[in-house]
Amino acid sequence: MVEKYTEENIRSLDWKEHIRLRPGMYIGKLGDGASQDDGIYVMIKEIIDNSIDEFVMGFGKSIEVIIEDKTVTIRDFGRGMPLGKVTDCVSKINTGAKYDSRVFKKAVGLNGVGSKAVNALSSYFQVQSIREGKTKTVVYKRGELETDAPICKEKELKQGTIVTFTPDNEIFGNLHYINEYVEKLLWNYVFLNN
């Protein structure tokens, strides 16, 4: 017998709950890394796309990608996110500068969703923006804000953005990266942006 359909059956999800409940809408196929179209590679792409947008606009000459075990770090040397908006940029759906064509003439990521999906689908997600001699760092776990460090002076690091994330085993199982798949992704970026 079917239950009654009432107001109690209607739920509203916040951004991270929806992404975690329906990850395929945001990153396609989940997978554990065995296939090159698995979601863990899409997560890398989503973060690199932001760095590529900076590079194409003439900000920063290199992008670093480091994978250690299951943790990915992507570092660009672009303008860095505006320090007062770092939290919004990685945790509020449909938030970004790419809606304003005066700021980004060309852009790969356009919908203000990519980094938020990576945030929600990661057991650990950290963003550090270095800009004009100052820095701002935020840390999330499964989309929940854990650390919101105050803006402070930064003299050592060059300007840019550093994103570190570990895809959540609860979603991806016993994931692993295959170096050849990551290398192919990176070579595609090199080819398309030369």
XYZ file of C-alpha atoms in Angstrom, residues 12-153:
142
model
C 14.477 20.876 0.620
C 18.173 20.089 0.368
C 21.017 22.523 0.791
C 23.685 22.690 -1.923
C 26.036 20.081 -0.458
C 23.267 17.608 0.394
C 22.019 17.722 -3.190
C 25.485 17.276 -4.684
C 26.222 14.331 -2.378
C 22.809 12.737 -3.033
C 22.996 13.186 -6.833
C 26.719 13.462 -7.681
C 26.150 12.230 -11.233
C 24.396 15.500 -12.074
C 27.636 17.345 -11.293
C 30.513 15.036 -12.223
C 28.931 12.331 -14.375
C 29.890 8.752 -13.626
C 31.217 8.058 -10.129
C 33.663 5.177 -10.487
C 36.814 4.461 -8.501
C 39.382 5.729 -11.013
C 39.606 2.585 -13.135
C 38.055 4.373 -16.134
C 39.279 7.700 -17.525
C 35.757 9.163 -17.429
C 35.304 8.442 -13.710
C 34.240 11.349 -11.539
C 37.547 11.668 -9.695
C 39.140 12.855 -12.953
C 36.256 15.260 -13.570
C 36.952 16.703 -10.115
C 40.560 17.393 -11.133
C 39.311 18.967 -14.355
C 36.852 21.234 -12.531
C 39.634 22.755 -10.435
C 42.137 22.970 -13.300
C 39.507 24.745 -15.436
C 39.587 27.672 -13.003
C 43.379 27.826 -13.254
C 43.201 27.604 -17.050
C 40.820 30.564 -17.095
C 43.453 32.611 -15.249
C 46.203 31.405 -17.598
C 44.218 32.198 -20.763
C 43.572 35.707 -19.456
C 47.327 36.185 -19.094
C 47.610 35.699 -15.328
C 50.211 33.124 -14.341
C 52.525 31.119 -16.554
C 52.266 27.712 -14.932
C 49.881 25.377 -13.139
C 51.132 22.672 -10.790
C 49.263 19.399 -10.239
C 50.439 17.056 -7.498
C 48.752 13.767 -6.607
C 49.889 11.992 -3.461
C 47.954 8.812 -2.802
C 44.314 10.010 -2.964
C 44.947 13.711 -2.379
C 45.207 16.209 -5.237
C 46.788 19.659 -5.028
C 46.385 22.146 -7.875
C 48.312 25.401 -7.678
C 48.139 28.295 -10.103
C 49.932 31.617 -10.142
C 47.006 33.737 -11.315
C 45.360 36.636 -9.532
C 44.051 34.580 -6.618
C 40.412 34.707 -5.587
C 39.277 37.992 -4.017
C 39.999 37.278 -0.351
C 36.631 38.430 0.942
C 34.817 35.992 -1.361
C 36.877 32.791 -1.046
C 34.216 31.081 1.086
C 31.391 32.098 -1.273
C 33.354 30.989 -4.351
C 33.642 27.418 -3.078
C 30.389 26.972 -1.148
C 27.577 28.992 -2.718
C 26.085 27.504 -5.860
C 25.964 29.813 -8.881
C 28.556 32.155 -7.364
C 31.482 33.249 -9.506
C 33.070 36.032 -11.543
C 32.459 34.400 -14.895
C 28.980 35.849 -15.202
C 30.707 39.218 -15.757
C 32.362 39.261 -19.200
C 34.411 42.313 -18.194
C 36.397 40.178 -15.761
C 36.751 36.958 -17.770
C 36.778 37.459 -21.545
C 37.230 33.724 -22.101
C 36.304 31.049 -19.605
C 36.083 27.266 -19.468
C 33.951 26.986 -16.338
C 30.870 29.164 -16.616
C 28.200 27.922 -14.236
C 29.554 28.560 -10.743
C 29.207 24.888 -9.801
C 32.522 23.051 -10.380
C 34.517 23.874 -7.252
C 31.386 23.531 -5.118
C 30.873 19.982 -6.406
C 34.495 19.109 -5.638
C 34.065 20.615 -2.168
C 30.908 18.628 -1.371
C 32.329 15.357 -2.740
C 35.619 15.577 -0.830
C 36.361 14.315 2.659
C 38.938 17.134 2.769
C 38.887 20.341 0.704
C 41.182 23.305 1.281
C 41.501 26.524 -0.684
C 44.206 29.100 -0.128
C 44.135 32.336 -2.089
C 47.223 34.531 -2.120
C 46.606 38.019 -3.417
C 48.377 41.375 -3.113
C 50.576 40.244 -0.203
C 47.721 38.706 1.805
C 46.205 35.247 2.079
C 42.919 33.574 3.028
C 42.491 29.855 3.719
C 39.303 27.849 4.185
C 38.969 24.137 4.943
C 35.878 21.983 4.403
C 34.990 18.372 5.127
C 32.213 16.964 2.945
C 31.072 20.503 2.192
C 30.927 21.563 5.852
C 33.110 24.523 6.764
C 35.728 23.419 9.311
C 38.210 26.309 9.253
C 37.706 29.881 8.085
C 41.064 31.498 8.772
C 41.208 35.277 8.916
C 42.909 37.208 6.132
C 46.561 37.673 7.042
C 49.806 38.909 5.516
